[in-house]
Tab-separated table of C-alpha atoms and ligand atoms in Angstrom:
chain	number	residue	atom	x	y	z
I	1	MET	CA	0.000	0.000	0.000
I	2	PHE	CA	1.037	3.570	-0.444
I	3	SER	CA	3.118	5.679	1.874
I	4	ALA	CA	2.022	9.272	2.295
I	5	SER	CA	5.524	10.331	3.357
I	6	PRO	CA	7.938	10.798	0.501
I	7	PRO	CA	11.587	10.046	1.265
I	8	THR	CA	14.015	12.742	2.266
I	9	PRO	CA	16.095	13.773	-0.740
I	10	VAL	CA	19.714	12.699	-0.655
I	11	ALA	CA	20.909	15.338	-3.070
I	12	THR	CA	19.485	18.363	-4.769
I	13	ARG	CA	19.746	19.912	-8.157
I	14	GLU	CA	17.952	22.903	-9.515
I	15	GLY	CA	14.947	21.499	-11.355
I	16	ASN	CA	15.427	23.939	-14.178
I	17	ALA	CA	18.941	22.584	-14.708
I	18	ILE	CA	17.320	19.491	-16.200
I	19	ARG	CA	16.532	20.329	-19.769
I	20	PHE	CA	15.230	18.624	-22.840
I	21	ARG	CA	17.147	19.666	-25.907
I	22	ALA	CA	14.846	21.035	-28.608
I	23	MET	CA	15.189	18.969	-31.757
I	24	PRO	CA	15.283	21.132	-34.908
I	25	VAL	CA	12.139	20.856	-37.013
I	26	PRO	CA	12.655	18.349	-39.842
I	27	ARG	CA	11.651	19.331	-43.367
I	28	ARG	CA	8.544	17.102	-43.428
I	29	LEU	CA	6.090	16.568	-40.557
I	30	ALA	CA	3.054	14.253	-40.495
I	31	VAL	CA	0.846	15.937	-37.886
I	32	PRO	CA	-1.851	13.480	-36.798
I	33	VAL	CA	-5.492	13.907	-35.909
I	34	GLY	CA	-5.348	12.516	-32.371
I	35	GLY	CA	-7.986	11.022	-30.103
I	36	PHE	CA	-10.469	8.200	-30.595
I	37	GLY	CA	-13.153	7.428	-33.145
I	38	SER	CA	-13.177	8.062	-36.881
I	39	ALA	CA	-11.321	11.017	-38.432
I	40	ASP	CA	-13.124	10.592	-41.778
I	41	ALA	CA	-15.249	13.739	-41.366
I	42	VAL	CA	-12.276	15.961	-40.575
I	43	GLU	CA	-11.657	18.608	-43.252
I	44	ILE	CA	-7.925	18.967	-43.744
I	45	LYS	CA	-6.605	22.231	-45.196
I	46	PRO	CA	-5.937	21.873	-48.931
I	47	PRO	CA	-2.431	21.377	-50.347
I	48	GLY	CA	-0.598	24.648	-50.845
I	49	THR	CA	-2.124	26.357	-47.775
I	50	VAL	CA	0.512	28.350	-45.915
I	51	VAL	CA	0.206	27.784	-42.158
I	52	GLY	CA	1.789	29.453	-39.153
I	53	ARG	CA	3.177	27.841	-36.010
I	54	GLY	CA	0.292	26.983	-33.660
I	55	GLU	CA	-2.367	27.165	-36.399
I	56	ALA	CA	-5.005	24.439	-36.769
I	57	LEU	CA	-4.493	22.255	-39.862
I	58	ALA	CA	-8.052	20.972	-40.081
I	59	GLU	CA	-11.640	21.942	-39.429
I	60	ASN	CA	-14.864	20.200	-38.530
I	61	MET	CA	-13.255	18.174	-35.762
I	62	PRO	CA	-15.430	15.441	-34.192
I	63	GLN	CA	-15.923	15.846	-30.446
I	64	ALA	CA	-13.603	13.020	-29.475
I	65	MET	CA	-10.631	14.210	-31.537
I	66	ALA	CA	-7.845	16.714	-31.025
I	67	ALA	CA	-7.090	19.167	-33.820
I	68	PRO	CA	-3.807	18.728	-35.702
I	69	ILE	CA	-1.768	21.870	-34.989
I	70	ALA	CA	1.221	23.072	-37.038
I	71	PRO	CA	4.330	22.786	-34.809
I	72	ALA	CA	6.169	25.245	-37.080
I	73	ASP	CA	5.560	27.623	-39.990
I	74	GLY	CA	5.109	25.675	-43.198
I	75	ARG	CA	2.948	24.692	-46.137
I	76	VAL	CA	0.404	21.888	-46.356
I	77	VAL	CA	1.442	19.361	-48.995
I	78	GLY	CA	-1.313	16.800	-48.553
I	79	GLU	CA	-2.440	14.108	-46.183
I	80	GLY	CA	-1.610	10.521	-45.494
I	81	PRO	CA	-1.668	7.775	-42.920
I	82	ALA	CA	0.831	7.922	-40.070
I	83	HIS	CA	1.613	5.342	-37.428
I	84	ALA	CA	1.966	6.217	-33.750
I	85	SER	CA	2.917	2.541	-33.205
I	86	ALA	CA	2.826	-0.709	-35.139
I	87	ASP	CA	-0.949	-1.050	-34.725
I	88	HIS	CA	-2.057	2.562	-34.161
I	89	ARG	CA	-2.770	4.169	-37.516
I	90	LEU	CA	-3.808	7.819	-37.687
I	91	ARG	CA	-4.899	10.264	-40.345
I	92	ALA	CA	-2.213	12.950	-40.657
I	93	VAL	CA	-1.629	16.294	-42.357
I	94	LEU	CA	1.691	16.475	-44.193
I	95	ILE	CA	3.455	19.819	-43.981
I	96	ASP	CA	6.784	21.020	-45.282
I	97	CYS	CA	8.585	23.297	-42.830
I	98	ASP	CA	11.632	25.470	-42.654
I	99	PRO	CA	14.084	22.926	-41.218
I	100	ALA	CA	16.319	25.528	-39.601
I	101	VAL	CA	14.073	26.495	-36.697
I	102	ASP	CA	13.499	25.006	-33.246
I	103	VAL	CA	10.110	24.943	-31.551
I	104	PRO	CA	10.567	27.404	-28.679
I	105	ARG	CA	9.266	26.746	-25.185
I	106	GLU	CA	8.717	29.229	-22.343
I	107	ASP	CA	7.772	27.030	-19.386
I	108	SER	CA	10.235	28.150	-16.768
I	109	SER	CA	8.234	31.291	-16.000
I	110	THR	CA	5.296	29.515	-14.302
I	111	THR	CA	4.691	30.654	-10.719
I	112	PRO	CA	2.365	29.367	-7.975
I	113	GLU	CA	0.319	32.563	-8.419
I	114	MET	CA	-0.259	31.674	-12.092
I	115	ILE	CA	-1.519	28.245	-11.031
I	116	ASP	CA	-3.895	29.856	-8.514
I	117	ALA	CA	-5.230	32.253	-11.153
I	118	MET	CA	-5.716	29.350	-13.597
I	119	LEU	CA	-7.650	27.344	-10.995
I	120	ARG	CA	-9.941	30.297	-10.229
I	121	ARG	CA	-10.767	30.475	-13.955
I	122	LEU	CA	-11.353	26.741	-14.305
I	123	ARG	CA	-13.621	26.362	-11.291
I	124	GLY	CA	-16.308	28.228	-13.247
I	125	MET	CA	-15.845	26.144	-16.423
I	126	ASP	CA	-17.774	22.948	-17.150
I	127	ILE	CA	-16.041	19.740	-18.248
I	128	GLY	CA	-17.314	19.975	-21.837
I	129	ALA	CA	-15.750	23.409	-22.275
I	130	GLY	CA	-12.504	22.099	-20.775
I	131	ILE	CA	-12.445	19.207	-23.270
I	132	ASP	CA	-12.972	21.688	-26.118
I	133	VAL	CA	-9.992	23.755	-24.978
I	134	LEU	CA	-7.702	20.688	-24.968
I	135	ARG	CA	-9.012	19.477	-28.346
I	136	SER	CA	-8.583	22.856	-29.993
I	137	ARG	CA	-4.974	23.043	-28.794
I	138	GLY	CA	-4.117	19.540	-30.038
I	139	VAL	CA	-3.603	18.051	-26.569
I	140	TRP	CA	-4.067	14.295	-26.353
I	141	ALA	CA	-2.263	11.217	-25.035
I	142	ASN	CA	-2.793	7.498	-25.380
I	143	ARG	CA	0.042	5.289	-24.225
I	144	TRP	CA	0.874	2.606	-21.669
I	145	THR	CA	1.512	5.021	-18.772
I	146	SER	CA	-1.273	7.424	-19.779
I	147	PRO	CA	-4.515	5.885	-21.112
I	148	ASP	CA	-6.562	7.785	-23.697
I	149	LEU	CA	-6.883	11.248	-22.143
I	150	LEU	CA	-9.783	12.564	-24.226
I	151	ALA	CA	-11.723	9.311	-23.797
I	152	GLN	CA	-11.216	9.492	-20.026
I	153	PHE	CA	-12.310	13.116	-19.968
I	154	HIS	CA	-15.454	12.254	-21.964
I	155	ALA	CA	-16.144	9.275	-19.691
I	156	SER	CA	-15.963	11.575	-16.674
I	157	LEU	CA	-19.061	13.343	-18.033
I	158	ARG	CA	-21.023	10.133	-17.449
I	159	ARG	CA	-19.274	8.703	-14.410
I	160	PRO	CA	-17.797	11.250	-11.957
I	161	VAL	CA	-14.186	10.782	-10.883
I	162	ASP	CA	-13.062	11.340	-7.309
I	163	THR	CA	-9.305	11.254	-7.908
I	164	VAL	CA	-6.911	12.570	-10.547
I	165	VAL	CA	-3.626	10.660	-10.503
I	166	CYS	CA	-0.415	11.731	-12.184
I	167	ASN	CA	1.688	8.694	-13.043
I	168	VAL	CA	5.297	9.725	-12.377
I	169	LEU	CA	6.454	6.078	-12.450
I	170	ASP	CA	8.644	5.096	-15.370
I	171	GLU	CA	7.929	1.786	-17.042
I	172	ASP	CA	11.652	1.359	-17.689
I	173	VAL	CA	13.950	2.590	-14.913
I	174	ALA	CA	16.762	2.793	-17.467
I	175	LEU	CA	14.707	5.434	-19.336
I	176	PRO	CA	13.297	7.696	-16.604
I	177	LEU	CA	11.388	10.039	-18.893
I	178	GLN	CA	8.457	10.662	-16.549
I	179	ALA	CA	10.685	11.576	-13.610
I	180	ARG	CA	12.714	13.814	-15.846
I	181	VAL	CA	9.660	15.657	-17.144
I	182	ALA	CA	8.583	16.198	-13.525
I	183	ALA	CA	12.063	17.503	-12.691
I	184	ALA	CA	12.175	19.905	-15.625
I	185	TYR	CA	8.532	21.030	-15.710
I	186	GLY	CA	7.203	20.472	-12.175
I	187	MET	CA	5.037	23.612	-12.225
I	188	GLU	CA	3.358	22.684	-15.508
I	189	VAL	CA	2.831	19.070	-14.398
I	190	THR	CA	1.258	20.260	-11.139
I	191	ALA	CA	-0.887	22.796	-12.997
I	192	GLY	CA	-2.137	20.078	-15.377
I	193	VAL	CA	-3.151	17.673	-12.604
I	194	LEU	CA	-4.867	20.416	-10.586
I	195	ALA	CA	-6.614	21.743	-13.710
I	196	LEU	CA	-8.161	18.336	-14.384
I	197	ALA	CA	-9.150	17.973	-10.721
I	198	ALA	CA	-10.827	21.406	-10.834
I	199	LEU	CA	-12.715	20.629	-14.057
I	200	THR	CA	-13.876	17.159	-12.992
I	201	LYS	CA	-14.535	18.298	-9.382
I	202	ALA	CA	-12.342	15.439	-8.146
I	203	ARG	CA	-11.705	15.531	-4.401
I	204	ARG	CA	-8.110	14.342	-4.634
I	205	ALA	CA	-5.134	15.163	-6.831
I	206	TRP	CA	-2.236	12.751	-6.401
I	207	ALA	CA	1.166	12.266	-7.997
I	208	ALA	CA	2.526	8.703	-7.737
I	209	VAL	CA	6.317	9.028	-7.541
I	210	ALA	CA	8.931	6.276	-7.270
I	211	TYR	CA	10.729	6.205	-3.917
I	212	TYR	CA	14.042	6.201	-5.679
I	213	ALA	CA	13.233	8.647	-8.450
I	214	ASP	CA	15.918	11.222	-9.179
I	215	PRO	CA	16.041	13.686	-6.236
I	216	ALA	CA	15.580	16.490	-8.770
I	217	CYS	CA	12.155	15.014	-9.566
I	218	TRP	CA	11.183	14.987	-5.880
I	219	ASP	CA	12.556	18.501	-5.347
I	220	SER	CA	10.710	19.911	-8.324
I	221	LEU	CA	7.380	18.338	-7.343
I	222	ARG	CA	7.807	19.338	-3.700
I	223	ARG	CA	8.364	22.942	-4.723
I	224	SER	CA	5.458	23.022	-7.160
I	225	SER	CA	2.994	21.327	-4.777
I	226	ALA	CA	4.043	23.163	-1.596
I	227	LYS	CA	1.129	25.620	-1.607
I	228	ASN	CA	-1.658	23.675	-3.283
I	229	ASP	CA	-3.619	20.434	-3.030
I	230	LEU	CA	-1.372	18.114	-5.047
I	231	HIS	CA	-0.435	15.221	-2.767
I	232	LEU	CA	2.778	13.283	-3.476
I	233	VAL	CA	2.591	9.540	-2.890
I	234	ALA	CA	5.781	7.459	-2.727
I	235	LEU	CA	5.647	3.997	-4.292
I	236	ARG	CA	7.986	1.191	-5.225
I	237	ASN	CA	8.512	1.038	-8.947
I	238	ASP	CA	9.430	-2.415	-10.082
I	239	TYR	CA	8.321	-3.239	-13.614
I	240	PRO	CA	5.442	-3.262	-14.608
I	241	ARG	CA	4.012	-1.222	-11.722
I	242	ALA	CA	3.571	1.860	-13.929
I	243	HIS	CA	0.745	0.068	-15.748
I	244	PRO	CA	-2.629	1.672	-14.820
I	245	THR	CA	-4.100	-1.622	-13.565
I	246	LEU	CA	-1.252	-2.280	-11.134
I	247	LEU	CA	-0.900	1.374	-10.179
I	248	LEU	CA	-4.573	1.767	-9.259
I	249	HIS	CA	-4.496	-1.444	-7.254
I	250	GLU	CA	-1.417	-0.336	-5.334
I	251	LEU	CA	-2.513	3.246	-4.874
I	252	ALA	CA	-6.212	3.009	-4.169
I	253	ASP	CA	-7.024	-0.721	-3.918
I	254	ARG	CA	-9.240	-0.474	-7.012
I	255	ALA	CA	-9.582	-3.329	-9.508
I	256	LEU	CA	-9.220	-2.093	-13.093
I	257	ARG	CA	-9.398	-4.481	-16.035
I	258	PRO	CA	-6.418	-3.805	-18.333
I	259	ASP	CA	-8.667	-3.095	-21.316
I	260	ARG	CA	-10.786	-0.511	-19.480
I	261	LEU	CA	-10.320	3.184	-18.732
I	262	PRO	CA	-9.363	4.210	-15.172
I	263	THR	CA	-12.476	6.423	-15.085
I	264	GLU	CA	-14.453	3.198	-14.679
I	265	GLN	CA	-12.926	3.063	-11.218
I	266	GLY	CA	-13.442	6.766	-10.508
I	267	VAL	CA	-9.879	7.799	-11.416
I	268	LEU	CA	-8.574	10.021	-14.202
I	269	LEU	CA	-4.983	8.959	-14.832
I	270	LEU	CA	-2.305	10.664	-16.889
I	271	ASP	CA	1.490	10.689	-16.937
I	272	THR	CA	3.774	13.686	-16.453
I	273	ALA	CA	4.208	14.368	-20.174
I	274	ALA	CA	0.424	14.561	-20.609
I	275	ALA	CA	-0.006	16.599	-17.410
I	276	ALA	CA	2.607	19.135	-18.555
I	277	ALA	CA	0.811	19.518	-21.914
I	278	VAL	CA	-2.526	20.028	-20.119
I	279	GLY	CA	-0.899	22.512	-17.715
I	280	ARG	CA	0.616	24.604	-20.524
I	281	CYS	CA	-2.693	24.585	-22.351
I	282	PHE	CA	-4.686	25.939	-19.395
I	283	LEU	CA	-1.950	28.243	-18.072
I	284	ARG	CA	-0.946	29.883	-21.336
I	285	ASP	CA	-3.288	28.570	-24.011
I	286	GLU	CA	-0.207	26.813	-25.418
I	287	PRO	CA	-0.866	24.085	-28.004
I	288	MET	CA	0.919	20.737	-27.902
I	289	LEU	CA	3.605	21.381	-30.513
I	290	THR	CA	6.279	19.068	-29.131
I	291	VAL	CA	6.503	15.928	-27.001
I	292	PRO	CA	9.337	14.963	-24.652
I	293	MET	CA	11.127	11.799	-25.718
I	294	ALA	CA	13.840	9.540	-24.323
I	295	VAL	CA	15.949	7.434	-26.686
I	296	ARG	CA	18.327	4.780	-25.414
I	297	ASP	CA	21.048	3.190	-27.453
I	298	ARG	CA	21.599	-0.098	-25.630
I	299	SER	CA	24.817	-0.983	-27.449
I	300	LEU	CA	26.488	2.306	-26.408
I	301	ASN	CA	24.609	2.444	-23.073
I	302	LYS	CA	23.690	6.033	-23.814
I	303	THR	CA	20.370	7.854	-23.271
I	304	HIS	CA	19.196	11.057	-24.945
I	305	TYR	CA	16.356	13.335	-23.850
I	306	LEU	CA	14.826	15.769	-26.279
I	307	GLU	CA	11.716	17.762	-27.187
I	308	VAL	CA	10.524	16.460	-30.527
I	309	PRO	CA	8.114	18.337	-32.834
I	310	VAL	CA	4.768	16.538	-33.081
I	311	GLY	CA	4.687	14.636	-36.365
I	312	ALA	CA	8.455	14.090	-36.685
I	313	ALA	CA	9.343	10.569	-37.835
I	314	TYR	CA	11.458	8.426	-35.513
I	315	SER	CA	13.971	8.222	-38.360
I	316	ASP	CA	14.375	12.036	-38.098
I	317	VAL	CA	14.845	11.733	-34.329
I	318	LEU	CA	17.519	9.066	-34.764
I	319	SER	CA	19.240	11.037	-37.490
I	320	ASP	CA	19.280	14.144	-35.261
I	321	LEU	CA	21.014	12.037	-32.599
I	322	GLY	CA	23.523	10.655	-35.088
I	323	LEU	CA	22.083	7.142	-34.759
I	324	ARG	CA	21.456	4.738	-37.621
I	325	ALA	CA	17.903	3.632	-38.291
I	326	ASP	CA	18.836	0.504	-40.253
I	327	ARG	CA	19.878	-2.882	-38.873
I	328	ILE	CA	18.397	-2.138	-35.445
I	329	ASP	CA	15.509	-3.507	-33.449
I	330	LEU	CA	13.583	-0.368	-32.425
I	331	ARG	CA	11.200	-0.781	-29.514
I	332	ALA	CA	8.752	1.609	-27.882
I	333	GLY	CA	8.253	1.498	-24.112
I	334	ASN	CA	9.950	-1.136	-21.979
I	335	PRO	CA	11.672	-3.556	-24.400
I	336	LEU	CA	10.113	-6.500	-22.527
I	337	ARG	CA	6.758	-5.455	-24.008
I	338	GLU	CA	8.069	-6.335	-27.480
I	339	GLN	CA	6.519	-3.229	-29.077
I	340	HIS	CA	8.537	-3.281	-32.305
I	341	VAL	CA	8.141	-0.001	-34.146
I	342	ALA	CA	9.269	1.139	-37.571
I	343	ALA	CA	11.512	4.162	-38.053
I	344	SER	CA	8.648	5.689	-40.063
I	345	CYS	CA	6.404	5.929	-36.949
I	346	ILE	CA	5.866	9.457	-35.678
I	347	ALA	CA	6.321	11.271	-32.386
I	348	THR	CA	2.909	12.286	-31.029
I	349	GLY	CA	0.591	11.452	-28.104
I	350	GLY	CA	1.669	7.769	-28.250
I	351	GLU	CA	4.716	6.097	-26.692
I	352	LEU	CA	7.564	8.454	-25.787
I	353	THR	CA	10.482	6.146	-25.041
I	354	LEU	CA	12.525	4.297	-27.640
I	355	THR	CA	15.209	1.668	-27.183
I	356	LEU	CA	17.630	0.670	-29.931
I	357	LEU	CA	18.658	-2.950	-29.704
I	358	THR	CA	20.901	-5.123	-31.812
I	359	PRO	CA	18.537	-7.553	-33.590
I	360	ALA	CA	18.505	-10.857	-31.727
I	361	VAL	CA	19.396	-14.065	-33.527
I	362	ALA	CA	16.205	-16.106	-33.951
I	363	VAL	CA	16.063	-19.056	-31.548
I	364	ASN	CA	13.848	-22.077	-32.094
I	365	PRO	CA	11.644	-22.595	-29.046
I	366	ASP	CA	11.824	-25.849	-27.086
I	367	PRO	CA	8.793	-27.599	-25.600
I	368	CYS	CA	7.391	-26.308	-22.317
I	369	ILE	CA	9.159	-28.022	-19.423
I	370	ARG	CA	6.539	-27.007	-16.827
I	371	CYS	CA	9.099	-25.106	-14.792
I	372	ALA	CA	6.490	-22.466	-13.767
I	373	TRP	CA	8.957	-19.588	-14.047
I	374	CYS	CA	6.389	-17.710	-16.118
I	375	VAL	CA	3.791	-18.195	-13.372
I	376	GLU	CA	6.184	-16.968	-10.688
I	377	GLY	CA	7.114	-13.906	-12.732
I	378	CYS	CA	3.604	-12.915	-13.769
I	379	PRO	CA	2.614	-9.711	-11.905
I	380	VAL	CA	-1.097	-10.435	-12.099
I	381	HIS	CA	-0.781	-14.084	-11.011
I	382	ILE	CA	-2.334	-15.788	-14.020
I	383	GLN	CA	-1.173	-18.827	-16.016
I	384	PRO	CA	0.972	-17.703	-18.990
I	385	ALA	CA	1.826	-21.245	-20.125
I	386	GLY	CA	-1.891	-22.045	-20.192
I	387	LEU	CA	-2.517	-18.927	-22.273
I	388	LEU	CA	0.073	-20.043	-24.804
I	389	GLU	CA	-1.624	-23.414	-25.004
I	390	ALA	CA	-4.991	-21.656	-25.485
I	391	ALA	CA	-3.455	-19.571	-28.277
I	392	GLN	CA	-2.024	-22.670	-29.964
I	393	GLN	CA	-5.397	-24.426	-29.764
I	394	ASP	CA	-7.297	-21.212	-30.548
I	395	ASP	CA	-9.532	-21.864	-27.556
I	396	PRO	CA	-11.088	-18.685	-26.091
I	397	TYR	CA	-12.758	-20.606	-23.249
I	398	MET	CA	-9.407	-22.030	-22.150
I	399	ALA	CA	-7.870	-18.555	-22.450
I	400	HIS	CA	-10.578	-17.166	-20.185
I	401	GLN	CA	-9.954	-19.960	-17.662
I	402	TYR	CA	-6.244	-19.121	-17.565
I	403	GLY	CA	-6.900	-15.414	-16.961
I	404	LEU	CA	-6.500	-13.747	-20.352
I	405	GLU	CA	-8.583	-10.705	-19.327
I	406	ALA	CA	-6.131	-9.840	-16.532
I	407	CYS	CA	-2.975	-9.899	-18.679
I	408	VAL	CA	-1.256	-6.496	-18.892
I	409	GLU	CA	1.037	-7.642	-21.756
I	410	CYS	CA	4.199	-6.891	-19.789
I	411	GLY	CA	6.198	-9.680	-21.500
I	412	ILE	CA	7.867	-10.949	-18.316
I	413	CYS	CA	6.647	-14.497	-19.038
I	414	SER	CA	8.325	-14.573	-22.455
I	415	PHE	CA	11.484	-13.060	-21.034
I	416	VAL	CA	11.929	-15.628	-18.254
I	417	CYS	CA	10.869	-18.694	-20.227
I	418	PRO	CA	13.905	-21.007	-20.544
I	419	SER	CA	12.320	-22.678	-23.574
I	420	HIS	CA	12.066	-19.317	-25.410
I	421	LEU	CA	8.369	-19.813	-25.985
I	422	PRO	CA	6.593	-16.843	-27.634
I	423	ILE	CA	4.014	-16.465	-24.860
I	424	LEU	CA	3.358	-12.729	-25.268
I	425	ALA	CA	3.015	-13.051	-29.043
I	426	GLY	CA	0.498	-15.875	-28.487
I	427	ILE	CA	-1.508	-13.742	-26.049
I	428	ARG	CA	-1.596	-10.818	-28.505
I	429	ALA	CA	-2.632	-13.068	-31.389
I	430	LEU	CA	-5.413	-14.535	-29.252
I	431	ARG	CA	-6.657	-11.094	-28.242
I	432	SER	CA	-6.612	-9.537	-31.664
I	433	LYS	CA	-8.301	-12.572	-33.285
I	434	HIS	CA	-11.144	-12.622	-30.776
I	435	ALA	CA	-11.486	-8.830	-30.698
I	436	LYS	CA	-12.115	-8.927	-34.465
I	437	LYS	CA	-14.821	-11.603	-34.006
I	438	ARG	CA	-16.720	-9.514	-31.407
M	501	SF4	S1	2.443	-10.782	-20.382
M	501	SF4	FE1	2.788	-12.711	-19.291
M	501	SF4	S2	3.692	-12.112	-17.313
M	501	SF4	FE2	2.765	-10.261	-18.199
M	501	SF4	S3	0.695	-10.181	-17.331
M	501	SF4	FE3	0.533	-11.283	-19.277
M	501	SF4	S4	0.732	-13.432	-18.771
M	501	SF4	FE4	1.473	-12.267	-16.990
M	502	SF4	S1	8.424	-20.572	-18.284
M	502	SF4	FE1	8.239	-21.503	-20.318
M	502	SF4	S2	8.898	-23.609	-20.015
M	502	SF4	FE2	8.476	-22.774	-17.961
M	502	SF4	S3	6.299	-23.319	-17.575
M	502	SF4	FE3	6.326	-21.271	-18.484
M	502	SF4	S4	6.033	-21.658	-20.684
M	502	SF4	FE4	6.679	-23.599	-19.785
């Protein structure tokens, strides 16, 4: 269970000393229409239209979708599909930009008084108007540590939430992006969480922080929450505790099915990157023009942190870092999750951490030896070997018996299996096949 007393910091650094380098704008951006539902009705500006930084690139946005916003001055050249991940396809506006410019950021000027003034404004605003503000400024998120933000906000219209939780836990401790965002932009993160609590009328605003997060993260959040209602909660952070299902169980003893939104359990959950975007939007009407990203090159044991223009391809990010995009295994999120992504995927409200691995030599799996290592390692205490068997026999009833609905797709079972059995791949195949049948 949670501890309400965060640890004493062992060292301090000025939060503002932690910076994300601004990546120069690449020549071509694919700015997506974010959110959920169909983007078919969206009217994208015609090719040849000259657009300015921060200008909307489309009209007639459906209620559940965030407007695509130009991260830099440029010219619309058309539209096309873009991928936020291997299986998340989005409609995107293609723009050509002046590649010489950065996307500037002015966060460091936020004061507690600005947060107070923002909260006074928001207390008189209804949730629907708040959603419209976020949509019009292109703010959205939908990733492992931060479930679909607009969908949660919409769901809170039907089912009130009592708690807004900021997920400061990193899914990969070797890539502490969330803690770093909190360290660099503590005021904006705090403003975002409190803004959502004010709009949804939630009684509690919590930030779940790892005990052993960088002291700069703790310092920054302590400073930004000193004179308001954001409550810092210290938690252990062993993988995959940053997953919403495990986090809500640990934090509030609430049982969330992995395929459901936290709002079903009365919680609106977002990570620090999403909270900072929400905070900037309500503090300064700032659109989401960039996203913070962490890129780790495993072979060199080197990690890079940067602010990436929305719509930049991963290949542009890697090229900016002097890394090669060919002959690598590129994975989003914790590599154990086996989220293989192409270099053509774009930076947006999806996953924000990338790991470059040397492609593994294919190994032929051996038969299951009933060692139960997968069972011991499974964080939700189900039967991974049984799920693999269900996948091989294509038996949904057996899959249900072995606990398929509770699987958070962390990949620990595949990682520990001495027979190299593709358990996670089997679980995903089972899920996608039966989701299509429903
Ligand atoms: S991926 Fe494997 S270890 Fe992880 S929750 Fe699912 S069955 Fe358990
Ligand atoms: S870890 Fe692998 S070999 Fe061991 S029981 Fe699980 S599936 Fe079978």
